[in-house]
């Protein structure tokens, strides 16, 4: 199957590059290989959804400032039937309507809010409450048994004045990720007499395609966004000459002011500023046509009688990431000239043309995506049908191992498309957004969501996609130091529930502490810094970047804890995110503290530094309030045994130590693992998409493959839209990444200091092969199994050192040499190294 797929990819690449053969060529079937596809076109029903498709209704100063802020996306076609493409900076969704292509467009740094609103820098930064002195009173209230007083003091002192919604204050300082507008390409065609329609996203090449026949002509459109050249490429062609009669137009973000200008004879450039914070942005467009005529009058690109047309689009803002912001300078995040950057990118793109751009795009993308392949039950026959029909059949109980492979690889595709070095990390919707505002501001949600986005990065061989997250963490340190000092009198830094691109680390205005009190956001984020090192073993990174982030986060965790009169350390006040009361020792918080302190201890040992501080971390760990098992046999969520076995809340925060942490395991703490299983049984197998994704990982960590597989099935059946995007509802991307991570956990685990092969293999996956997965310690593995049992594994040691491998009850240790490959087979209950 893999050889067939590779041949298919080679043919696909040849077909794409050889556009000189476009006329009278055989139509390529892009639905083969790994592809998401539809056989019915979208409509233009919800174009410019922020206007409810009626721009004429908005006149003068009246603007749709809060459009899209509701939880339900009014554009269901976009949410469930569009095809996402991206390069980490630019993102677009292909709607694929026949009469006029509609493309929603994003640039990841286009944000409202920050220090450059009309009220200036102090209005943005001077928002931390000086609340550290209240901690003693809260803790005394816990000693006195006055939990109401402790809760009241926390609610009144550990929020801020910053509104989380645009209607809550003017100007809106937290801000939100916002659309960069939409493009329309009118074709002069209609659906009457149309046939053979397909709208396809090829994961193998990160290429979207629309194909259909009309009046005896085969039309085709190709779309991709290049990371090497930072440009979106859209090509229209047909199998007969002179059939391209197109009008390209742009609908800009409605809460900005700008103007469209001509850019040479074949282009347009739109220059604008957001109303809220005067962020400057530029959208630059060029057309390359073969045959026919083109003009760029009246703010549109009009093509008549062409054989083929390629539209190139690039964009940028004036945003500059800043690790050392000046709290007095409102323009501290301004530092890019988008007119210059877009002009440079466009000139390079025009020079390369479609063939050169695609060749560079494919080479870059395939070098990442092709690192991992997954084949499940290779002898099973997969019928080639549209993806919505696959999902429909799957929901009815029809096995579909191809769909399970596809969803897995779609998560990897989405991470590559939304998180590349040199830009911001993937947000709540990755990089894709279709409105002025959006659910939860389409922000960086720090109480699981942004972290979940990166769970599959290291294990699925995409470690470099983590670098934007680490840069984001670095932007939080200086502001986070102020937050840590103001609220907790602590060293180091932390963050709170929600982040933006402007270093926001403060709690929000709400007094609902169940979600707004989250001082462990910073330490949780910092654990990803250690994970990046642990997968790559890049000691230079750890020394120059990673260790300081980890160390200062650990310092905050130590200072935040309350040393009780009996000498134990506990988290007071604390909460279990989005669930339950204000507590004097929530299990989730203690689990995160354990994780960051263990990371700091290990990092200091690797570098041979900070022995004195390491000793303090070890002492605090030894006296930290332990995990507790409650009256139902459950791992307790709070310091008191108040868990409700009928509670099916979506968050399972108290199982952090099981996953994504490593302080609960069937191998090392079997009683706590059993108690964790009770929690999962109580919480049930349903919930939001991302929650099912998390539970999938946790069941895998419990080595229960069949239950993990049930959660994977539930995620696909009940938490997945027709285009395979995860839904909360509404759409948010973390569940996709949780699903991909969970499948990997079923096949390979390495968080406990050894490589565990097929720890949660379900009965349904009787045979299979996965290639290219990564284990901590910088090992890369190919695993093959037959009849539900390991056949062999190949291990590439990228760093050298001892490698302990386990399968079932068999354990072996291999002393590896950097760059060498080792083959192990499982026979007669033993793992043996092949000579």
mmCIF file of N, CA and C in Angstrom, residues 491 547 550-559 561 569 593-594 596-605 609-624:
data_model
loop_
_atom_site.group_PDB
_atom_site.id
_atom_site.type_symbol
_atom_site.label_atom_id
_atom_site.label_comp_id
_atom_site.label_asym_id
_atom_site.label_seq_id
_atom_site.Cartn_x
_atom_site.Cartn_y
_atom_site.Cartn_z
ATOM 1 N N UNK A 491 8.505 35.145 42.482
ATOM 2 C CA UNK A 491 9.534 35.255 41.454
ATOM 3 C C UNK A 491 9.018 34.622 40.157
ATOM 4 N N UNK A 547 16.189 26.434 29.237
ATOM 5 C CA UNK A 547 16.345 26.282 30.677
ATOM 6 C C UNK A 547 15.829 27.497 31.442
ATOM 7 N N UNK A 550 12.108 27.353 31.787
ATOM 8 C CA UNK A 550 11.693 26.301 32.721
ATOM 9 C C UNK A 550 12.023 26.699 34.162
ATOM 10 N N UNK A 551 13.230 27.167 34.383
ATOM 11 C CA UNK A 551 13.676 27.532 35.725
ATOM 12 C C UNK A 551 12.798 28.617 36.338
ATOM 13 N N UNK A 552 12.557 29.677 35.596
ATOM 14 C CA UNK A 552 11.773 30.790 36.145
ATOM 15 C C UNK A 552 10.313 30.406 36.338
ATOM 16 N N UNK A 553 9.828 29.475 35.550
ATOM 17 C CA UNK A 553 8.482 28.960 35.767
ATOM 18 C C UNK A 553 8.426 28.123 37.035
ATOM 19 N N UNK A 554 9.454 27.333 37.265
ATOM 20 C CA UNK A 554 9.522 26.542 38.489
ATOM 21 C C UNK A 554 9.625 27.453 39.716
ATOM 22 N N UNK A 555 10.366 28.541 39.600
ATOM 23 C CA UNK A 555 10.458 29.504 40.698
ATOM 24 C C UNK A 555 9.081 30.067 41.040
ATOM 25 N N UNK A 556 8.312 30.379 40.015
ATOM 26 C CA UNK A 556 6.960 30.868 40.285
ATOM 27 C C UNK A 556 6.146 29.804 41.007
ATOM 28 N N UNK A 557 6.224 28.567 40.529
ATOM 29 C CA UNK A 557 5.421 27.501 41.132
ATOM 30 C C UNK A 557 5.745 27.333 42.613
ATOM 31 N N UNK A 558 7.030 27.374 42.963
ATOM 32 C CA UNK A 558 7.437 27.225 44.358
ATOM 33 C C UNK A 558 6.897 28.379 45.196
ATOM 34 N N UNK A 559 7.039 29.601 44.687
ATOM 35 C CA UNK A 559 6.612 30.765 45.462
ATOM 36 C C UNK A 559 5.095 30.858 45.582
ATOM 37 N N UNK A 561 3.044 28.323 45.950
ATOM 38 C CA UNK A 561 2.535 27.331 46.907
ATOM 39 C C UNK A 561 2.483 27.898 48.330
ATOM 40 N N UNK A 569 3.224 21.413 51.418
ATOM 41 C CA UNK A 569 2.955 22.467 50.441
ATOM 42 C C UNK A 569 1.645 22.156 49.725
ATOM 43 N N UNK A 593 2.444 21.458 39.084
ATOM 44 C CA UNK A 593 3.626 21.818 39.869
ATOM 45 C C UNK A 593 4.630 20.662 39.861
ATOM 46 N N UNK A 594 4.146 19.448 40.073
ATOM 47 C CA UNK A 594 5.055 18.296 40.020
ATOM 48 C C UNK A 594 5.792 18.248 38.683
ATOM 49 N N UNK A 596 6.409 20.622 36.351
ATOM 50 C CA UNK A 596 7.394 21.661 36.046
ATOM 51 C C UNK A 596 8.617 21.543 36.955
ATOM 52 N N UNK A 597 8.418 21.121 38.217
ATOM 53 C CA UNK A 597 9.574 20.938 39.094
ATOM 54 C C UNK A 597 10.437 19.766 38.634
ATOM 55 N N UNK A 598 9.813 18.675 38.215
ATOM 56 C CA UNK A 598 10.586 17.552 37.680
ATOM 57 C C UNK A 598 11.342 17.959 36.420
ATOM 58 N N UNK A 599 10.694 18.732 35.565
ATOM 59 C CA UNK A 599 11.360 19.233 34.354
ATOM 60 C C UNK A 599 12.552 20.106 34.715
ATOM 61 N N UNK A 600 12.376 20.997 35.702
ATOM 62 C CA UNK A 600 13.461 21.888 36.104
ATOM 63 C C UNK A 600 14.620 21.108 36.702
ATOM 64 N N UNK A 601 14.298 20.094 37.511
ATOM 65 C CA UNK A 601 15.344 19.256 38.104
ATOM 66 C C UNK A 601 16.135 18.544 37.013
ATOM 67 N N UNK A 602 15.429 17.931 36.079
ATOM 68 C CA UNK A 602 16.109 17.210 34.993
ATOM 69 C C UNK A 602 16.944 18.156 34.136
ATOM 70 N N UNK A 603 16.390 19.332 33.834
ATOM 71 C CA UNK A 603 17.116 20.287 32.985
ATOM 72 C C UNK A 603 18.381 20.772 33.680
ATOM 73 N N UNK A 604 18.285 21.038 34.980
ATOM 74 C CA UNK A 604 19.477 21.512 35.694
ATOM 75 C C UNK A 604 20.545 20.426 35.747
ATOM 76 N N UNK A 605 20.137 19.169 35.827
ATOM 77 C CA UNK A 605 21.100 18.066 35.819
ATOM 78 C C UNK A 605 21.781 17.945 34.462
ATOM 79 N N UNK A 609 23.906 22.693 36.399
ATOM 80 C CA UNK A 609 23.806 24.025 37.014
ATOM 81 C C UNK A 609 22.792 24.007 38.154
ATOM 82 N N UNK A 610 22.852 25.058 38.979
ATOM 83 C CA UNK A 610 21.839 25.355 39.998
ATOM 84 C C UNK A 610 21.588 24.190 40.961
ATOM 85 N N UNK A 611 22.648 23.632 41.514
ATOM 86 C CA UNK A 611 22.489 22.521 42.450
ATOM 87 C C UNK A 611 21.707 22.944 43.696
ATOM 88 N N UNK A 612 21.959 24.155 44.183
ATOM 89 C CA UNK A 612 21.284 24.615 45.391
ATOM 90 C C UNK A 612 19.788 24.753 45.162
ATOM 91 N N UNK A 613 19.426 25.368 44.023
ATOM 92 C CA UNK A 613 18.002 25.534 43.726
ATOM 93 C C UNK A 613 17.354 24.190 43.415
ATOM 94 N N UNK A 614 18.100 23.315 42.791
ATOM 95 C CA UNK A 614 17.576 21.981 42.505
ATOM 96 C C UNK A 614 17.211 21.251 43.801
ATOM 97 N N UNK A 615 18.027 21.436 44.812
ATOM 98 C CA UNK A 615 17.739 20.816 46.101
ATOM 99 C C UNK A 615 16.428 21.352 46.673
ATOM 100 N N UNK A 616 16.195 22.659 46.506
ATOM 101 C CA UNK A 616 14.932 23.230 46.985
ATOM 102 C C UNK A 616 13.750 22.639 46.224
ATOM 103 N N UNK A 617 13.885 22.511 44.921
ATOM 104 C CA UNK A 617 12.802 21.918 44.118
ATOM 105 C C UNK A 617 12.507 20.500 44.589
ATOM 106 N N UNK A 618 13.560 19.747 44.879
ATOM 107 C CA UNK A 618 13.375 18.373 45.343
ATOM 108 C C UNK A 618 12.694 18.338 46.712
ATOM 109 N N UNK A 619 13.038 19.277 47.575
ATOM 110 C CA UNK A 619 12.410 19.333 48.902
ATOM 111 C C UNK A 619 10.925 19.667 48.795
ATOM 112 N N UNK A 620 10.598 20.619 47.939
ATOM 113 C CA UNK A 620 9.195 20.986 47.755
ATOM 114 C C UNK A 620 8.418 19.806 47.185
ATOM 115 N N UNK A 621 8.989 19.123 46.228
ATOM 116 C CA UNK A 621 8.327 17.942 45.666
ATOM 117 C C UNK A 621 8.042 16.906 46.755
ATOM 118 N N UNK A 622 9.009 16.718 47.634
ATOM 119 C CA UNK A 622 8.842 15.721 48.676
ATOM 120 C C UNK A 622 7.757 16.065 49.684
ATOM 121 N N UNK A 623 7.442 17.334 49.818
ATOM 122 C CA UNK A 623 6.448 17.772 50.794
ATOM 123 C C UNK A 623 5.152 18.273 50.158
ATOM 124 N N UNK A 624 5.040 18.132 48.841
ATOM 125 C CA UNK A 624 3.823 18.552 48.154
ATOM 126 C C UNK A 624 2.683 17.608 48.498
#
